[in-house]
Coordinates of C-alpha atoms in Angstrom, one line a residue:
X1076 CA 0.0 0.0 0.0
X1077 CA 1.2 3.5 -1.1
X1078 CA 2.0 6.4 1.7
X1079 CA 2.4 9.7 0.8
X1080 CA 1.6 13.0 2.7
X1081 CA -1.7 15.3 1.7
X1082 CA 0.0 18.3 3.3
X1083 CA 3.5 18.7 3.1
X1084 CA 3.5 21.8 4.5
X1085 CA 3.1 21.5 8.1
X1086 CA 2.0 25.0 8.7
X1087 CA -0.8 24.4 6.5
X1088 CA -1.6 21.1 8.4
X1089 CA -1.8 22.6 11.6
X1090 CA -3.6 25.7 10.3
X1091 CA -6.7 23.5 9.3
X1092 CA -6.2 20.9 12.6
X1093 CA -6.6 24.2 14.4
X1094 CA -10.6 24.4 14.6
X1095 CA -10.6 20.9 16.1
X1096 CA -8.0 21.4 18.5
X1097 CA -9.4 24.7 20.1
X1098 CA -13.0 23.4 20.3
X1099 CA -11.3 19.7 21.7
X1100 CA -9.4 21.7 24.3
X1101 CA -12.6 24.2 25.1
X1102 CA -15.1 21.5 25.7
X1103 CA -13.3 18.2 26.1
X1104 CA -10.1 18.5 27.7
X1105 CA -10.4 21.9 30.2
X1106 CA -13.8 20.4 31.7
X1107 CA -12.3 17.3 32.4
X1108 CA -9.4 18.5 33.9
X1109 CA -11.9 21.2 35.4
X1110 CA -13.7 18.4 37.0
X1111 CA -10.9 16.7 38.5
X1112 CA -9.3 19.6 40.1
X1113 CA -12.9 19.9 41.7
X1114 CA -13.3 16.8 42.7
X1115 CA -11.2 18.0 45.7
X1116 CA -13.1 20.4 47.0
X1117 CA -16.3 21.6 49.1
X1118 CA -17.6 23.6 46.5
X1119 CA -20.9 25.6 46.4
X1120 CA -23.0 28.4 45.4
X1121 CA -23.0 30.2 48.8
X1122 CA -20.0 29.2 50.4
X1123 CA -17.3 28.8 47.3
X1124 CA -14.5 26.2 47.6
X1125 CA -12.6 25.0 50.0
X1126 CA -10.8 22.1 49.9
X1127 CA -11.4 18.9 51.4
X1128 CA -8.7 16.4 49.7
X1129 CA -10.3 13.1 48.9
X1130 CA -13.4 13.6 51.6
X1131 CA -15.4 13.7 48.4
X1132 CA -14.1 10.2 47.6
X1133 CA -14.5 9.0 51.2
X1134 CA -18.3 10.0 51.1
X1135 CA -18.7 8.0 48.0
X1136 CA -17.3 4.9 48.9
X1137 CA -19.7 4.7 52.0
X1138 CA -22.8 5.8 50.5
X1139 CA -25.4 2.9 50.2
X1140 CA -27.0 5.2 47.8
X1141 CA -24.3 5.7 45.4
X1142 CA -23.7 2.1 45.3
X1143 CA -27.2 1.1 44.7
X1144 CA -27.1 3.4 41.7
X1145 CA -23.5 2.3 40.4
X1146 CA -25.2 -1.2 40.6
X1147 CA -28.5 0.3 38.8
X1148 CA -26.6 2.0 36.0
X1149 CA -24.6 -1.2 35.3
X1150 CA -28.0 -3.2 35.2
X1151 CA -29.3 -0.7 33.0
X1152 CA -26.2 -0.4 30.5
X1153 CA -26.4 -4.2 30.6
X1154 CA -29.6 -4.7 29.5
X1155 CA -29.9 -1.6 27.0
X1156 CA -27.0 -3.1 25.0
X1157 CA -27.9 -6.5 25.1
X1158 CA -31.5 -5.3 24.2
X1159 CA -30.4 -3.0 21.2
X1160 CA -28.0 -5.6 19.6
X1161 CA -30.8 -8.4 19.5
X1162 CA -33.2 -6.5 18.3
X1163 CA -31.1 -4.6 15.6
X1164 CA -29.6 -7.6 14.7
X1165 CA -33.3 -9.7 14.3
X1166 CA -34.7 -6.4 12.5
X1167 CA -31.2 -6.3 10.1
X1168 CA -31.2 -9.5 9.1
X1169 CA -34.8 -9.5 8.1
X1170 CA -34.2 -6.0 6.3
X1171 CA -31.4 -7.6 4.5
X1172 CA -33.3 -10.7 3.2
X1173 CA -36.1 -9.1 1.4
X1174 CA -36.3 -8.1 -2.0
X1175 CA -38.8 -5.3 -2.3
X1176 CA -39.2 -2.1 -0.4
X1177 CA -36.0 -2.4 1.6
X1178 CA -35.5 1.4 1.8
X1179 CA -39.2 2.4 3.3
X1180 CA -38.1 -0.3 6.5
X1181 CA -35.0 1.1 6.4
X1182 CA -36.9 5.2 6.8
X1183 CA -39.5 3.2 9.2
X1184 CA -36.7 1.9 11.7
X1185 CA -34.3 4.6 11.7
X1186 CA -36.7 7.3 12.3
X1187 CA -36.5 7.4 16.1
X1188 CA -32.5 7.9 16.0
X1189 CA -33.4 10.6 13.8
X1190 CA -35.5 12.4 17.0
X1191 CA -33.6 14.4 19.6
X1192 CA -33.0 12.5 22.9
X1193 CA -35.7 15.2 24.7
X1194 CA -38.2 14.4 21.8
X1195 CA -38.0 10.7 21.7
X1196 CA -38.6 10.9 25.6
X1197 CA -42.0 12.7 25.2
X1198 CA -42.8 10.6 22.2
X1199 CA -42.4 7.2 24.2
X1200 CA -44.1 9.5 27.2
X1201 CA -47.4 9.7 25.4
X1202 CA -47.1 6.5 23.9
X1203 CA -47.2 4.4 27.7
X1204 CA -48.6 6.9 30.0
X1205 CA -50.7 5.5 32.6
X1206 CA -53.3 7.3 32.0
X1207 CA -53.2 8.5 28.6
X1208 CA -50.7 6.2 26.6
X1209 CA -52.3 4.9 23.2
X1210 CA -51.0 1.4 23.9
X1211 CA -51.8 1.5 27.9
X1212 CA -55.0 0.0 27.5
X1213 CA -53.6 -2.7 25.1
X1214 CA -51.6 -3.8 27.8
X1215 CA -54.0 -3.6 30.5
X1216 CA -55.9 -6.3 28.5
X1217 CA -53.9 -8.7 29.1
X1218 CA -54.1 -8.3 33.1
X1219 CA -51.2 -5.7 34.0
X1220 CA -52.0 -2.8 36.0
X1221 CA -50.0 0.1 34.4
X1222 CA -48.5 2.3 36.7
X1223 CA -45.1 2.9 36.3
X1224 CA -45.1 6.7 37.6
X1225 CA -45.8 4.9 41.3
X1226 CA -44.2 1.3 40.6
X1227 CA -40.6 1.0 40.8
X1228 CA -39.7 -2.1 38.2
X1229 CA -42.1 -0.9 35.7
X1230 CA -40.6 2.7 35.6
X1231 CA -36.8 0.8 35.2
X1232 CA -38.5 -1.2 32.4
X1233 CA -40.7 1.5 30.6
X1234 CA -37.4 3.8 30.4
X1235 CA -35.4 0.9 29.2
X1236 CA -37.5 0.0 26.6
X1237 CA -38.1 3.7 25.4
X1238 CA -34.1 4.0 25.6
X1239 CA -33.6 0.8 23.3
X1240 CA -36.5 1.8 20.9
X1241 CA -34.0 5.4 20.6
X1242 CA -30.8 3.2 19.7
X1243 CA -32.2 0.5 17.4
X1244 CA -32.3 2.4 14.7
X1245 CA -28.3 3.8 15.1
X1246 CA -27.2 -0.2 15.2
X1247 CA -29.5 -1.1 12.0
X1248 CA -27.4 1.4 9.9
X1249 CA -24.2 -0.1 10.8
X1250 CA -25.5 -4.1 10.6
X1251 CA -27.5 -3.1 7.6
X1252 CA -24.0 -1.6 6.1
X1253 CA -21.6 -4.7 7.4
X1254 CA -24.5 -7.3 6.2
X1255 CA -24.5 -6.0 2.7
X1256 CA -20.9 -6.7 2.3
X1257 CA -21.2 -10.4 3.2
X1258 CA -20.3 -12.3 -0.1
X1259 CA -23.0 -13.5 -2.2
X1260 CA -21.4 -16.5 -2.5
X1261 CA -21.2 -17.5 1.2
X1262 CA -25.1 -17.2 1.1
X1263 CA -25.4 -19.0 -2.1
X1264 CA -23.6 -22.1 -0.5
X1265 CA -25.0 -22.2 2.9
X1266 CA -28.8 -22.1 1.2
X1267 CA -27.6 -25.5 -1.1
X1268 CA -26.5 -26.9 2.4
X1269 CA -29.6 -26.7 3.3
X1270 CA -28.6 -24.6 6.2
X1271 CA -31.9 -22.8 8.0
X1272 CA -32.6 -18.9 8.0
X1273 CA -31.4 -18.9 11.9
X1274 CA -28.0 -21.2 11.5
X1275 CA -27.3 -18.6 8.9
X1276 CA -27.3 -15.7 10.8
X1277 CA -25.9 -16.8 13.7
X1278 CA -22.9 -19.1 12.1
X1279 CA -22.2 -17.4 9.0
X1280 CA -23.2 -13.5 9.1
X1281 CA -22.3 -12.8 12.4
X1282 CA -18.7 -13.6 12.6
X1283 CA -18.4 -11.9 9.8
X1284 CA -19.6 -8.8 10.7
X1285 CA -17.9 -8.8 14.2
X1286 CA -16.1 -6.0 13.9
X1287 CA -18.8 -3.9 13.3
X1288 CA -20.2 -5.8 16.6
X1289 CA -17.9 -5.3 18.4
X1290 CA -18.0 -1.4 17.8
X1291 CA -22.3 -1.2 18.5
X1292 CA -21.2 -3.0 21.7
X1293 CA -18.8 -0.3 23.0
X1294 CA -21.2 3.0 21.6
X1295 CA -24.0 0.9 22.8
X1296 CA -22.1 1.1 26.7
X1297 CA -21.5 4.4 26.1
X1298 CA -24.7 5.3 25.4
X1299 CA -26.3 3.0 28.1
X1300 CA -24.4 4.9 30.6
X1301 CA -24.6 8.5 29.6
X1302 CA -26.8 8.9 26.4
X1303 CA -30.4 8.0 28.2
X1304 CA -30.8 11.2 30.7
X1305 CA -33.1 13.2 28.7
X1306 CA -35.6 10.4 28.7
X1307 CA -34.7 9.5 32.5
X1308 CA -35.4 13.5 33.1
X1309 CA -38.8 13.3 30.9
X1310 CA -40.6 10.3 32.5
X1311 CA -39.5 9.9 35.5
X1312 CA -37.1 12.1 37.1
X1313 CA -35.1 9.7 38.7
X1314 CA -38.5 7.9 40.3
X1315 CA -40.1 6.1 42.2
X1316 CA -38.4 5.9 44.8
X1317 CA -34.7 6.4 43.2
X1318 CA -36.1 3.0 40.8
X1319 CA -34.6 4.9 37.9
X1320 CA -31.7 6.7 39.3
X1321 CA -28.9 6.3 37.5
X1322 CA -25.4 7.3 37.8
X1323 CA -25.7 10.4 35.2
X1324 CA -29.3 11.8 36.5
X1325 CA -27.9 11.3 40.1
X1326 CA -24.7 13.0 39.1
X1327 CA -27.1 15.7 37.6
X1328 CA -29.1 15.9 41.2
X1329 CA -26.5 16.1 42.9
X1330 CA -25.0 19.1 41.0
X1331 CA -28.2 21.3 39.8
X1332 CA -30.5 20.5 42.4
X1333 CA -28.6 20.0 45.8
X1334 CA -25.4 22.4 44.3
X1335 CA -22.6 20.5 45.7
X1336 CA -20.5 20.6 42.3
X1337 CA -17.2 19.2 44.4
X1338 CA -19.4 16.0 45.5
X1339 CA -20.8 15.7 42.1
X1340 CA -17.4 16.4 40.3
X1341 CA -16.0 13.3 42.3
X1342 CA -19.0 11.3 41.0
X1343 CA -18.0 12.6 37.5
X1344 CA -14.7 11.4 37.5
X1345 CA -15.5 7.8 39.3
X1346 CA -18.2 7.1 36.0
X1347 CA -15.4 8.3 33.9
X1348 CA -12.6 6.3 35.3
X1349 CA -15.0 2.9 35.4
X1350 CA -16.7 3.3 31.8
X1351 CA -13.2 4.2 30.5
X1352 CA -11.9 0.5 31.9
X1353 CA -15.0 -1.3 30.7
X1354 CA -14.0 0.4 27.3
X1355 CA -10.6 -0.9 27.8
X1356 CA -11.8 -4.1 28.6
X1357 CA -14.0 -4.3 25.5
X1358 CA -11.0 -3.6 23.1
X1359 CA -9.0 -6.6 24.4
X1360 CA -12.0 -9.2 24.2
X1361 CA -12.8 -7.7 20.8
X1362 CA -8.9 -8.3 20.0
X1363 CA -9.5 -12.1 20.9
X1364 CA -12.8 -12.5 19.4
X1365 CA -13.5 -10.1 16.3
X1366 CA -12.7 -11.7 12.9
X1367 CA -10.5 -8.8 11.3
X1368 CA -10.1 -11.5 8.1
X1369 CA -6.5 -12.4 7.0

């Protein structure tokens, strides 16, 4: 493979890198370093800084509260991205093995990526209100009481779907993309085998496409973690009883409701550390497991 350089001019190189590195350093790297110099302090509205060392820290690691939404969040994440990839996956393969009118289920699925985070919450707010919700009374058909503004596992479950239903659409994009490259003849040959629709997908497509996997798994993580506040915020505000509380809304409590940036900085910087190792920890199983080819 040929190298050569597109600017040989450095001056011009860094001339046009320049936009990216001042807006990088504006809202990337000076709040994060922000953040962790706050982290070390008693910091608040009324009474301004003062600094506590790692008292912030100590506070965390005792609070039953914190960990029972550490332990929330992970639960959540978990089940949003195994939740997306199944059902993106299911609704890709089917997408990719019809013949006619492939690009209106494509428009039909990807639509509610398309939404703003804060729309998509209302949307999905109307759609299984309690009271109100067009589907509410399909479901209280079949003998469940719908009440998820007062009843903790169905808030955790009505956000969770609403937050899944949000993402679907951002994975079928990227399996529609990596499916479409799969070689004809590899499908040709497993149909004369007499290999079923299922055994297909499973034992041909998807080690195929595990790269691209492999990457919906770690945006998906991202995503489950920070992505889903604006629906939190929208239906249920943390609620009932803290059933929906998780780590970004109850880093957002803690910071524009109570004002205690310091303690909320700290809480910042914990979630950054631990989704920056599960990252980490991603890359190396995707290192073992992704087929790169070759």
């Amino acid at each position: 493979m040929s190298t050569h350089e597109v600017f040989t001019d450095r001056l011009q190189a860094g001339v046009l890198l320049l936009p990216t590195m001042v807006v990088s350093l504006l809202f990337l790297y000076y709040p994060t370093v922000r953040a962790i110099g706050l982290s070390f302090y008693q910091a608040s509205l009324a009474r301004g800084d003062v600094f506590v060392g790692l008292e912030n820290y100590r506070r965390l690691a005792g609070s039953t509260e914190y960990l029972r939404s550490v332990l929330l969040s992970v639960l959540f994440a978990t089940c949003v991205v195994v939740g997306v990839m199944a059902v993106a996956l299911c609704v890709s393969f089917l997408i990719h093995e019809i013949e006619v009118g492939k690009g209106l289920y494509l428009v039909a699925v990807i639509w509610p990526y398309a939404l703003p985070p804060a729309v998509a919450g209302l949307v999905f707010l109307f759609i299984a209100h309690p009271n109100i919700g067009i589907f509410t009374s399909y479901i209280e058909a079949l003998g469940i009481d719908v009440n998820w503004f007062s009843n903790g596992p169905q808030a955790f479950v009505v956000v969770l779907v609403a937050a899944v239903w949000k993402q679907i659409g951002y994975n079928v994009i990227f399996m529609t993309a990596a499916l479409g490259n799969v070689p004809e003849s590899l499908t040709e040959t497993a149909e004369l085998d007499g290999v079923s629709r299922t055994q297909r997908l499973l034992r041909v497509y998807v080690p195929i496409i595990s790269p691209t996997l492999v990457f919906l798994v770690i945006m998906n993580t991202i995503y489950g973690f920070f992505g889903t506040f604006a629906m939190v915020d929208l239906m249920t505000k943390g609620g009932p009883a803290g059933a929906t509380n998780i780590l970004i809304y109850d880093l957002y409590r803690t910071a524009f409701q109570f004002y205690e940036f310091g303690f909320a900085s700290a809480k910042s910087v914990v979630l950054f550390v631990a989704v920056g190792l599960l990252m980490y920890g991603q890359f190396r199983l995707s290192d073992r497991y992704a087929y790169y080819g070759g």
